[in-house]
Amino acid sequence: MRYSLLFLCLFAALGAVAQKLRPGEWQTYLSHSQAVGTATKGGLVYTITSGGLYRYDPAFGEVSTYSTVNGFSGIAPTAIHHAEAAGLVFVGYANGMIDYFSDPQQVGYFSDINRNTFITQKGINAFASNSNSLFIATESGLAIYDLNSKLPQADATQFADNPSRLSVISVALFQDRVWILLENFKCYSAAIESTNLRDPAVWQEENGRLGLSDQLTLYQVAARTNELFALTDSAVWQFDGSAWTELQGWSERWDRLYVTEQAFGASRFNRAKVKHNDGPTYDFFLESRVKDLCVVGPNTFGVATEFLGGIHFDSWNITNTTPEGPASNDCVRVAAANGELYIAPVGYDQAFGPNPSALGIYYLAPDGDWSILDSTSKALPPAVSTGFARATIDHPNGKAYLGSWGSGILEIEQGQVVASYTCQDGLTVIAPPCNLNNRGNTRVSGLQVDDNGYLWATFDFALDPLMVKTPDGQWIAMNGLRLPSDDHFVDLLVDDFGNKWVLNSEAGLLIYNDNQTPENPGDDFSLSLRSAVNQGNLPSNDVTSFAKDLDGFVWVGTTQGVTVFYDTYSFTQRRIVDASTPVYQRFPLLKDAVIRAIAVDGGNRKWLATDDGVYLVSPEGDDILLQFDESNSPLLSNTVNDVEVDPVTGVVYFATARGLIAYQGDATEPSAGCEGLSVFPNPVLPDYSGAITIRGMGPESVVKITTVSGLLVNEIEAEGGTALWDGLDVRGNRVRAGVYLALSADRNGESGCIGKVVVLGN
């Protein structure tokens, strides 16, 4: 059946919502600026980077990215190779995993090296292939796979009289022999058809043989049908099967060698030189170090660079092909709301000292455009431009606040800095005097805006570790009780009663109350919470995280699990109450787990980030609803530094040790009013099989799906402001084509909303 454009647009306008992901789908937000290798297949250029793999189509200028979301084994590959005879591209990783594909939408893998418990160094350094076999240079030797059966064929871990399990750093195939170069720069070869390549005796040393001086240090070997090349410390050498000769015009120190049947080349720092068999020689410079190169055509190359990602060189026309994204995969904190995302890269080192090398802020706008905010682009003021480690968004007004672990605070709106605050504006310092050149003197460790519009901030090891900015712009230090300046204050939370919860690393929690008079610190008081009974009853004094849920309860994460403070009002009366630990299957919830971060979604469920992945638990914490780790999901790393839920879109962001990845959750914040429910997708096409997202209802709503004549089709309970309909009726049958109404109301039949959805048939 054909549908007119007017018809589709009309019903899409009935409640379509801007949504990139379907519930349950994943998306990575990774940097591809650090390229590692590149290869070409069918005119397309594949580049591996610290953020995975991406493909560039020169004919159309299109870029596609691939990662764990697409079935790949990781996001930090170490080697890439196109096995032309098999029509497959192979990608190797530091953990020994090898992915292969003809089309990156369908990925296979070799896991034997990764699963081998007898070796600890498993990284993939290089590949070579012929019509039958794939030869893999690894950190523990040489592995060979049959390209037809995809099964291991042979392996070798000792070569001649060398110690076993040396790293093979280069491999090449020439004249029915496999040539390898070891980490000690010794070169060996053996007949490919040898009955037992594991036998050290079949390997023949090649250093100094047939005229190649044994005074030369070899760094790489590469081959094509009639020639073998060797990269030495002073030139490129060529072997024709009988003797080595120094290649004229290439007598200098190169970093890397590139050889194909059509051309050969070499690179040194940011310079590349390529000679075609019957064509010109290109000698060019780029603005970043060259890591790898592939020949696409007579005058066209793909170049992988160290900091600029991928470069496409076409007859001196140079195009950067790197996908948009953050500048790096460092990600210690994120802030998300209203479809906006801010990334604070890292800011501090393992000892919580300032890390000024982490430049800038990464911002993702609702339309999907990335911005790198730094002083180089003049998007950030020079005084506050490095070391960002804290981020928060004041959801009602959309303003974001980013804290530098060294110099101050930025106030940002829609990716634009509207104000900056340093010690010159009244922010505290570790040691006077205020000097903007003394990076590390103002370490912002926590940020939150309270319900009255006051911006609260904690500062690590500062003279005044807790400060507030009033709505009129005045900074006030909470020093009425002489807060200890030598304590390690690393995070901040404001609860429903105005208590300021300060995470005092390895020393429990500090509750600070200003008696609702932040301008008058003289009447303030504080309480300390510890692990002992009647002192807070924390699972551990080593507190790592906290979050306030939709009921006003404060969830606290420690290195030994999670607990909850249900009575936060008592703290306003200077009474200490003990926390209670949720129980799951008769045991304390996630007992002994390190809880790195906690986030609350629109359904009041809790996302708990740990060193073993992430968990979604029920509102009360008595049930684990979802669990994600590297083995059962695209999660980039089991170590998750932060988790954040966008209350408007329901997207859950996981800041992992290897970068940022998002999961489309099924809960959003309830709507305060009702201007009609939004529905996605709308219309629902005949081949659509996912959940239909209905969004925009009030709290604790039930959605009734009916026909336009009022016949009940199905009934769904919402999670916060979102409900998911599977397109089925109450009997489990797919509904017929037609127009359906989505009617929502709370359990008292009030706060009603209405939306429409069109289901198309074949």
Coordinates of C-alpha atoms in Angstrom, one line a residue, residues 129-668:
S129 CA 46.9 -13.1 4.6
N130 CA 47.0 -15.2 1.5
S131 CA 44.2 -17.0 -0.3
N132 CA 43.9 -19.6 2.4
S133 CA 45.1 -18.4 5.8
L134 CA 45.2 -15.4 8.1
F135 CA 48.5 -14.9 9.9
I136 CA 48.2 -12.9 13.2
A137 CA 51.1 -11.3 15.0
T138 CA 50.3 -11.3 18.7
E139 CA 52.0 -10.2 21.9
S140 CA 52.7 -13.9 22.6
G141 CA 53.6 -15.3 19.2
L142 CA 52.1 -16.1 15.8
A143 CA 48.6 -17.5 15.3
I144 CA 47.2 -18.8 12.0
Y145 CA 43.5 -19.2 11.0
D146 CA 41.9 -21.0 8.1
L147 CA 40.0 -18.3 6.1
N148 CA 37.4 -20.8 4.8
S149 CA 36.5 -22.7 8.0
K150 CA 37.4 -19.7 10.3
L151 CA 39.1 -22.2 12.7
P152 CA 42.6 -22.1 14.2
Q153 CA 45.1 -23.7 11.9
A154 CA 48.5 -23.4 13.7
D155 CA 50.4 -21.3 16.2
A156 CA 54.0 -20.7 17.2
T157 CA 55.3 -19.2 20.4
Q158 CA 59.0 -19.9 20.1
F159 CA 61.3 -19.0 17.1
A160 CA 64.7 -20.6 16.8
D161 CA 66.7 -20.1 20.0
N162 CA 64.7 -17.0 21.3
P163 CA 62.8 -17.2 24.5
S164 CA 59.2 -18.3 24.1
R165 CA 56.2 -16.0 24.0
L166 CA 58.0 -13.0 22.7
S167 CA 55.8 -10.4 21.0
V168 CA 55.6 -10.6 17.2
I169 CA 55.5 -7.0 16.1
S170 CA 55.3 -7.5 12.3
V171 CA 54.3 -10.3 9.9
A172 CA 54.6 -10.7 6.1
L173 CA 54.1 -13.4 3.5
F174 CA 56.7 -13.7 0.6
Q175 CA 57.8 -16.6 -1.6
D176 CA 55.8 -19.3 0.3
R177 CA 57.4 -18.2 3.5
V178 CA 56.0 -16.4 6.5
W179 CA 58.3 -13.7 7.8
I180 CA 58.0 -12.4 11.3
L181 CA 59.8 -9.7 13.4
L182 CA 60.1 -10.1 17.1
E183 CA 60.1 -7.5 19.8
N184 CA 63.9 -7.9 20.1
F185 CA 64.0 -6.8 16.4
K186 CA 65.2 -10.2 15.2
C187 CA 63.7 -11.4 11.9
Y188 CA 62.8 -15.0 11.1
S189 CA 61.1 -16.9 8.3
A190 CA 59.7 -20.4 7.9
A191 CA 58.0 -22.2 5.0
I192 CA 54.2 -21.7 5.2
E193 CA 53.6 -25.4 4.5
S194 CA 55.9 -26.5 7.3
T195 CA 54.3 -29.5 9.1
N196 CA 54.9 -28.0 12.5
L197 CA 55.5 -24.2 12.9
R198 CA 55.6 -24.8 16.6
D199 CA 59.0 -26.4 16.2
P200 CA 61.6 -23.7 16.8
A201 CA 64.0 -25.4 14.4
V202 CA 61.9 -24.6 11.3
W203 CA 62.5 -20.9 11.8
Q204 CA 65.5 -19.4 10.0
E205 CA 67.1 -16.2 11.2
E206 CA 67.1 -13.5 8.5
N207 CA 69.1 -10.7 10.1
G208 CA 72.3 -10.3 8.1
R209 CA 71.3 -12.9 5.5
L210 CA 72.0 -12.3 1.8
G211 CA 73.5 -8.8 2.2
L212 CA 71.2 -7.2 4.8
S213 CA 73.7 -5.8 7.3
D214 CA 73.5 -7.3 10.7
Q215 CA 74.3 -3.8 12.0
L216 CA 70.9 -2.6 10.9
T217 CA 67.9 -2.6 13.3
L218 CA 64.7 -3.9 11.7
Y219 CA 61.4 -2.3 12.7
Q220 CA 58.9 -3.8 10.2
V221 CA 58.5 -6.2 7.3
A222 CA 55.9 -6.0 4.6
A223 CA 55.5 -7.8 1.3
R224 CA 53.7 -8.0 -2.1
T225 CA 53.8 -10.7 -4.8
N226 CA 57.4 -10.2 -6.1
E227 CA 59.0 -8.1 -3.4
L228 CA 59.7 -8.1 0.4
F229 CA 60.4 -4.8 2.1
A230 CA 62.1 -4.1 5.4
L231 CA 62.1 -0.9 7.4
T232 CA 65.4 -0.2 9.2
D233 CA 66.7 2.6 11.3
S234 CA 68.2 4.3 8.3
A235 CA 66.3 3.3 5.1
V236 CA 63.8 1.1 3.3
W237 CA 65.3 -2.1 2.0
Q238 CA 64.0 -4.4 -0.8
F239 CA 64.4 -8.1 -1.2
D240 CA 63.7 -9.7 -4.6
G241 CA 64.2 -13.3 -3.5
S242 CA 68.0 -13.4 -3.9
A243 CA 69.5 -10.3 -2.2
W244 CA 68.6 -7.2 -0.2
T245 CA 69.2 -3.7 -1.7
E246 CA 68.7 -0.3 -0.2
L247 CA 65.8 1.5 -2.0
Q248 CA 67.0 4.6 -3.6
G249 CA 65.2 7.8 -2.6
W250 CA 64.1 6.3 0.7
S251 CA 67.3 6.5 2.7
E252 CA 66.1 8.1 5.9
R253 CA 64.5 7.0 9.2
W254 CA 60.8 6.2 8.8
D255 CA 58.3 5.2 11.4
R256 CA 56.1 2.9 9.4
L257 CA 55.9 1.1 6.0
Y258 CA 52.9 0.5 3.8
V259 CA 52.9 -2.0 0.9
T260 CA 50.2 -3.0 -1.6
E261 CA 50.3 -4.5 -5.0
Q262 CA 49.8 -1.1 -6.5
A263 CA 52.1 1.1 -4.4
F264 CA 54.3 1.3 -1.4
G265 CA 55.0 4.1 1.1
A266 CA 56.3 5.2 4.4
S267 CA 55.6 7.8 7.1
R268 CA 57.6 9.8 9.6
F269 CA 55.9 11.9 12.3
N270 CA 53.4 14.0 10.3
R271 CA 54.9 13.3 6.9
A272 CA 53.8 10.6 4.4
K273 CA 55.4 9.5 1.1
V274 CA 53.7 7.1 -1.3
K275 CA 55.0 5.8 -4.7
H276 CA 52.7 4.2 -7.2
N277 CA 54.1 1.5 -9.5
D278 CA 53.4 3.5 -12.7
G279 CA 52.3 6.8 -11.3
P280 CA 53.5 9.8 -9.3
T281 CA 55.1 10.0 -5.9
Y282 CA 53.2 11.9 -3.3
D283 CA 55.2 13.5 -0.5
F284 CA 52.9 15.4 1.9
F285 CA 52.6 16.8 5.5
L286 CA 49.6 16.8 7.8
E287 CA 48.9 18.5 11.1
S288 CA 49.1 15.3 13.1
R289 CA 51.3 12.3 13.3
V290 CA 50.6 9.6 10.7
K291 CA 49.7 6.2 12.3
D292 CA 48.6 4.2 9.2
L293 CA 47.9 4.6 5.5
C294 CA 45.9 2.7 2.9
V295 CA 45.9 3.2 -0.9
V296 CA 42.3 3.7 -2.2
G297 CA 43.2 4.6 -5.8
P298 CA 46.0 5.9 -8.0
N299 CA 45.9 9.3 -6.4
T300 CA 43.8 8.6 -3.3
F301 CA 44.8 7.5 0.2
G302 CA 43.2 7.0 3.6
V303 CA 45.3 8.2 6.4
A304 CA 45.0 7.5 10.1
T305 CA 46.4 10.2 12.3
E306 CA 47.2 10.4 16.0
F307 CA 45.0 13.4 16.9
L308 CA 43.0 14.4 13.9
G309 CA 41.4 11.0 13.2
G310 CA 41.0 10.0 9.6
I311 CA 42.1 12.0 6.6
H312 CA 41.1 11.4 3.0
F313 CA 43.8 12.5 0.5
D314 CA 42.6 12.8 -3.1
S315 CA 45.1 14.5 -5.6
W316 CA 46.2 17.0 -2.9
N317 CA 42.6 17.6 -1.8
I318 CA 42.6 16.8 1.9
T319 CA 39.3 16.0 3.8
N320 CA 38.9 15.2 7.5
T321 CA 36.5 12.3 7.7
T322 CA 36.4 11.9 11.5
P323 CA 32.9 11.5 12.9
E324 CA 31.6 14.2 15.2
G325 CA 31.8 13.5 18.9
P326 CA 33.6 14.4 22.1
A327 CA 37.3 15.3 21.9
S328 CA 38.3 12.3 24.0
N329 CA 36.7 9.3 25.7
D330 CA 37.6 10.7 29.2
C331 CA 34.3 11.0 31.0
V332 CA 34.1 11.3 34.8
R333 CA 30.7 13.2 35.1
V334 CA 27.8 14.0 32.8
A335 CA 24.8 16.3 33.1
A336 CA 21.7 15.7 31.0
A337 CA 18.2 17.3 30.8
N338 CA 15.9 18.6 28.1
G339 CA 17.8 16.7 25.4
E340 CA 21.1 18.4 26.2
L341 CA 24.2 16.7 27.4
Y342 CA 27.4 18.1 29.0
I343 CA 30.5 16.0 29.6
A344 CA 33.1 16.8 32.3
P345 CA 36.1 14.8 31.0
V346 CA 38.2 14.1 34.1
G347 CA 39.7 17.1 36.0
Y348 CA 41.7 15.1 38.6
D349 CA 44.2 12.2 38.8
Q350 CA 43.9 9.1 40.9
A351 CA 45.0 11.0 44.0
F352 CA 42.4 13.7 43.4
G353 CA 45.1 16.1 42.4
P354 CA 44.3 18.6 39.5
N355 CA 44.8 17.3 36.0
P356 CA 45.0 20.5 33.8
S357 CA 45.7 18.5 30.7
A358 CA 42.0 17.6 30.4
L359 CA 40.9 20.6 28.4
G360 CA 37.5 21.9 27.8
I361 CA 33.9 20.6 28.0
Y362 CA 32.0 18.5 25.5
Y363 CA 28.4 19.6 24.7
L364 CA 25.7 17.7 22.7
A365 CA 22.8 19.8 21.6
P366 CA 19.2 18.4 21.3
D367 CA 19.6 18.4 17.5
G368 CA 22.6 16.1 17.7
D369 CA 25.4 18.6 17.0
W370 CA 28.6 18.4 19.1
S371 CA 30.5 21.4 20.4
I372 CA 34.0 21.2 22.0
L373 CA 34.1 24.1 24.4
D374 CA 37.6 25.2 25.2
S375 CA 39.8 28.2 25.3
T376 CA 41.4 27.5 21.9
S377 CA 38.0 27.9 20.2
K378 CA 37.4 30.9 22.5
A379 CA 34.2 29.3 23.8
L380 CA 35.6 29.3 27.4
P381 CA 37.3 32.1 29.3
P382 CA 41.0 31.4 29.7
A383 CA 40.7 31.6 33.5
V384 CA 38.3 28.7 33.7
S385 CA 39.0 26.4 30.8
T386 CA 40.7 23.2 32.1
G387 CA 40.2 20.4 34.5
F388 CA 36.4 20.0 34.5
A389 CA 35.2 17.2 36.8
R390 CA 31.7 18.2 38.0
A391 CA 28.5 19.0 36.1
T392 CA 24.9 19.7 36.9
I393 CA 21.8 21.1 35.1
D394 CA 19.1 23.1 36.8
H395 CA 16.3 21.3 34.9
P396 CA 13.6 24.0 35.3
N397 CA 15.6 26.8 33.7
G398 CA 18.0 24.7 31.6
K399 CA 21.2 26.3 32.9
A400 CA 24.2 24.1 33.4
Y401 CA 27.0 24.5 35.8
L402 CA 30.4 23.0 35.2
G403 CA 33.1 22.9 37.9
S404 CA 36.8 22.9 37.3
W405 CA 39.0 20.9 39.7
G406 CA 41.4 23.8 39.7
S407 CA 40.0 27.2 38.8
G408 CA 36.3 27.8 39.2
I409 CA 32.7 27.5 37.9
L410 CA 31.1 28.1 34.5
E411 CA 27.4 28.9 34.0
I412 CA 26.3 27.7 30.6
E413 CA 23.0 28.0 28.7
Q414 CA 22.4 26.0 25.5
G415 CA 26.2 25.5 25.0
Q416 CA 27.1 29.1 25.5
V417 CA 28.9 30.4 28.6
V418 CA 26.9 33.2 30.2
A419 CA 29.0 33.6 33.4
S420 CA 32.2 32.4 35.0
Y421 CA 33.3 32.5 38.7
T422 CA 36.8 32.3 40.0
C423 CA 38.5 33.3 43.3
Q424 CA 38.3 36.9 42.0
D425 CA 34.5 36.6 42.3
G426 CA 34.7 35.3 45.8
L427 CA 35.3 31.6 45.4
T428 CA 37.4 30.0 48.0
V429 CA 41.0 28.8 47.6
I430 CA 43.2 26.1 49.2
A431 CA 45.9 28.6 50.0
P432 CA 45.7 32.4 49.6
P433 CA 46.3 34.6 47.8
C434 CA 43.9 34.5 44.9
N435 CA 46.0 34.0 41.8
L436 CA 44.4 32.9 38.5
N437 CA 47.7 31.4 37.3
N438 CA 47.7 29.0 40.3
R439 CA 45.7 26.2 38.7
G440 CA 44.6 23.8 41.3
N441 CA 43.9 26.4 44.0
T442 CA 40.0 26.3 43.6
R443 CA 38.9 22.7 43.3
V444 CA 35.1 22.5 42.7
S445 CA 33.9 19.1 44.0
G446 CA 30.1 19.4 44.1
L447 CA 27.4 21.6 42.5
Q448 CA 23.6 21.7 42.9
V449 CA 20.9 24.4 42.6
D450 CA 18.2 24.2 45.3
D451 CA 14.5 24.8 44.9
N452 CA 14.9 28.5 45.7
G453 CA 17.5 29.1 43.0
Y454 CA 20.6 29.2 45.2
L455 CA 23.7 27.5 43.7
W456 CA 25.5 25.5 46.2
A457 CA 29.1 24.3 45.8
T458 CA 31.7 22.3 47.7
F459 CA 35.4 22.7 47.3
D460 CA 38.0 20.1 48.0
F461 CA 40.6 20.9 50.8
A462 CA 39.5 24.6 50.6
L463 CA 39.5 27.2 53.3
D464 CA 35.7 27.4 53.0
P465 CA 34.6 24.0 51.7
L466 CA 30.9 24.9 51.3
M467 CA 29.7 28.1 49.6
V468 CA 26.4 29.4 48.1
K469 CA 25.6 31.8 45.3
T470 CA 22.5 33.8 46.0
P471 CA 20.1 34.7 43.3
D472 CA 21.5 38.2 43.3
G473 CA 24.9 36.9 42.5
Q474 CA 26.6 37.1 45.9
W475 CA 28.9 34.3 47.0
I476 CA 28.7 33.4 50.7
A477 CA 31.0 31.0 52.6
M478 CA 29.3 28.6 55.1
N479 CA 32.0 29.1 57.7
G480 CA 29.8 29.7 60.8
L481 CA 30.9 26.3 62.2
R482 CA 34.4 26.6 60.8
L483 CA 34.0 23.6 58.5
P484 CA 37.2 21.5 58.4
S485 CA 39.3 22.7 55.5
D486 CA 41.5 19.6 55.5
D487 CA 38.6 17.2 54.8
H488 CA 38.1 15.6 51.5
F489 CA 34.8 17.0 50.3
V490 CA 34.1 15.5 46.9
D491 CA 30.3 15.8 46.2
L492 CA 27.1 17.6 47.2
L493 CA 23.4 17.0 47.4
V494 CA 20.5 19.2 48.6
D495 CA 17.4 17.3 49.9
D496 CA 13.8 18.4 50.0
F497 CA 14.2 20.0 53.4
G498 CA 17.2 22.1 52.5
N499 CA 19.8 19.8 54.1
K500 CA 23.1 19.9 52.3
W501 CA 24.7 16.4 52.1
V502 CA 28.4 16.6 51.7
L503 CA 30.3 13.5 50.7
N504 CA 33.4 13.4 52.9
S505 CA 35.5 10.8 51.2
E506 CA 36.4 7.9 53.5
A507 CA 34.9 9.8 56.4
G508 CA 31.2 9.3 55.9
L509 CA 28.7 12.1 55.3
L510 CA 28.3 15.7 56.6
I511 CA 24.8 17.1 56.9
Y512 CA 24.8 20.9 56.8
N513 CA 21.7 22.9 57.6
D514 CA 21.5 26.7 57.1
N515 CA 18.2 27.1 58.9
Q516 CA 16.8 28.5 55.7
T517 CA 18.9 31.6 56.1
P518 CA 21.9 31.0 53.8
E519 CA 22.9 34.7 54.0
N520 CA 23.4 34.2 57.8
P521 CA 25.8 31.4 58.4
G522 CA 25.8 32.2 62.1
D523 CA 22.7 30.1 62.9
D524 CA 23.8 27.0 60.9
F525 CA 24.6 23.6 62.2
S526 CA 26.1 20.3 60.9
L527 CA 25.8 16.6 61.7
S528 CA 28.2 13.8 60.9
L529 CA 27.0 10.4 59.6
R530 CA 29.2 7.3 60.1
S531 CA 28.9 3.5 59.9
A532 CA 28.1 2.9 63.6
V533 CA 24.5 2.3 64.8
N534 CA 22.8 5.5 66.0
Q535 CA 25.4 7.5 64.0
G536 CA 23.9 6.9 60.6
N537 CA 24.4 3.1 60.2
L538 CA 26.2 3.5 56.8
P539 CA 27.5 0.2 55.3
S540 CA 30.9 1.8 55.2
N541 CA 32.5 5.2 56.0
D542 CA 33.9 5.1 52.4
V543 CA 30.9 6.9 50.8
T544 CA 31.1 7.1 47.0
S545 CA 27.7 8.6 45.8
F546 CA 24.2 9.7 46.7
A547 CA 20.9 10.7 45.0
K548 CA 17.5 12.0 46.1
D549 CA 14.5 10.0 44.7
L550 CA 11.1 11.2 43.8
D551 CA 9.8 10.5 47.3
G552 CA 12.5 12.7 48.9
F553 CA 14.4 9.7 50.2
V554 CA 18.2 9.9 50.0
W555 CA 20.0 6.8 48.6
V556 CA 23.7 6.5 49.5
G557 CA 26.3 4.4 47.8
T558 CA 29.4 3.1 49.5
T559 CA 32.2 0.7 48.8
Q560 CA 30.2 -1.9 50.5
G561 CA 26.7 -1.5 49.0
V562 CA 23.8 0.9 49.1
T563 CA 21.5 2.2 51.8
V564 CA 18.6 4.6 52.2
F565 CA 17.7 7.5 54.5
Y566 CA 13.9 7.6 54.7
D567 CA 13.6 10.3 57.3
T568 CA 15.5 13.3 56.2
Y569 CA 13.3 15.8 58.1
S570 CA 14.9 14.7 61.4
F571 CA 18.2 16.2 60.3
T572 CA 16.6 19.6 60.3
Q573 CA 15.8 19.1 64.0
R574 CA 19.4 18.2 64.7
R575 CA 18.5 14.5 65.2
I576 CA 20.6 11.8 63.6
V577 CA 18.6 8.9 62.1
D578 CA 20.0 5.6 60.8
A579 CA 19.8 4.4 57.2
S580 CA 18.1 1.2 56.2
T581 CA 19.4 -1.1 53.5
P582 CA 17.0 -2.5 50.9
V583 CA 16.6 -6.2 50.9
Y584 CA 16.6 -8.3 47.7
Q585 CA 16.0 -12.0 47.9
R586 CA 16.6 -12.0 51.6
F587 CA 20.0 -10.3 51.3
P588 CA 21.1 -6.7 51.5
L589 CA 20.8 -5.1 48.0
L590 CA 24.2 -5.3 46.2
K591 CA 26.0 -6.0 49.4
D592 CA 29.8 -5.4 49.2
A593 CA 29.5 -3.8 45.7
V594 CA 31.2 -0.5 45.1
I595 CA 28.4 1.9 44.1
R596 CA 30.1 4.6 42.0
A597 CA 27.0 6.6 41.1
I598 CA 23.2 6.6 41.6
A599 CA 20.5 8.1 39.3
V600 CA 16.7 8.2 39.6
D601 CA 14.5 7.8 36.5
G602 CA 10.9 9.1 35.9
G603 CA 9.4 6.0 37.4
N604 CA 11.4 6.5 40.7
R605 CA 13.5 3.5 39.8
K606 CA 17.2 3.6 40.7
W607 CA 20.2 3.1 38.3
L608 CA 23.2 2.0 40.3
A609 CA 26.6 2.2 38.7
T610 CA 29.3 -0.2 40.0
D611 CA 32.6 -1.6 39.2
D612 CA 30.8 -4.6 37.8
G613 CA 28.3 -2.9 35.5
V614 CA 25.0 -1.2 36.2
Y615 CA 21.8 -2.2 37.8
L616 CA 18.2 -0.9 37.5
V617 CA 16.3 -1.6 40.7
S618 CA 12.7 -1.1 41.7
P619 CA 11.6 2.1 43.5
E620 CA 11.9 0.3 46.8
G621 CA 15.1 -1.5 45.9
D622 CA 13.5 -4.9 46.5
D623 CA 13.9 -6.1 43.0
I624 CA 16.6 -6.0 40.3
L625 CA 14.9 -5.2 37.0
L626 CA 17.9 -5.0 34.7
Q627 CA 21.6 -5.7 34.9
F628 CA 24.1 -4.6 32.2
D629 CA 27.8 -5.6 31.9
E630 CA 30.3 -6.2 29.1
S631 CA 29.2 -9.8 28.7
N632 CA 25.4 -9.3 28.2
S633 CA 25.2 -5.8 26.7
P634 CA 27.1 -3.2 24.6
L635 CA 28.3 -1.5 27.9
L636 CA 31.8 -0.3 27.1
S637 CA 33.3 -1.1 30.4
N638 CA 32.1 -2.7 33.7
T639 CA 33.7 0.3 35.5
V640 CA 31.0 3.0 35.4
N641 CA 32.1 6.4 36.8
D642 CA 28.7 8.1 36.6
V643 CA 25.1 7.5 35.5
E644 CA 22.7 10.2 34.6
V645 CA 19.0 10.1 33.4
D646 CA 17.6 12.8 31.2
P647 CA 14.2 13.4 32.8
V648 CA 12.6 14.6 29.6
T649 CA 13.8 12.0 27.1
G650 CA 14.4 9.1 29.5
V651 CA 17.8 8.4 28.0
V652 CA 20.2 6.9 30.5
Y653 CA 23.9 7.9 30.1
F654 CA 26.7 5.7 31.4
A655 CA 30.1 7.4 31.8
T656 CA 32.4 4.4 31.7
A657 CA 36.2 4.0 32.0
R658 CA 36.2 3.6 28.2
G659 CA 33.8 6.4 27.2
L660 CA 30.2 7.3 27.1
I661 CA 27.3 5.1 26.1
A662 CA 23.5 5.7 26.3
Y663 CA 20.5 3.5 26.8
Q664 CA 17.0 4.5 25.9
G665 CA 15.0 3.9 29.1
D666 CA 11.2 3.6 29.3
A667 CA 10.5 6.2 32.0
T668 CA 10.4 10.0 31.9

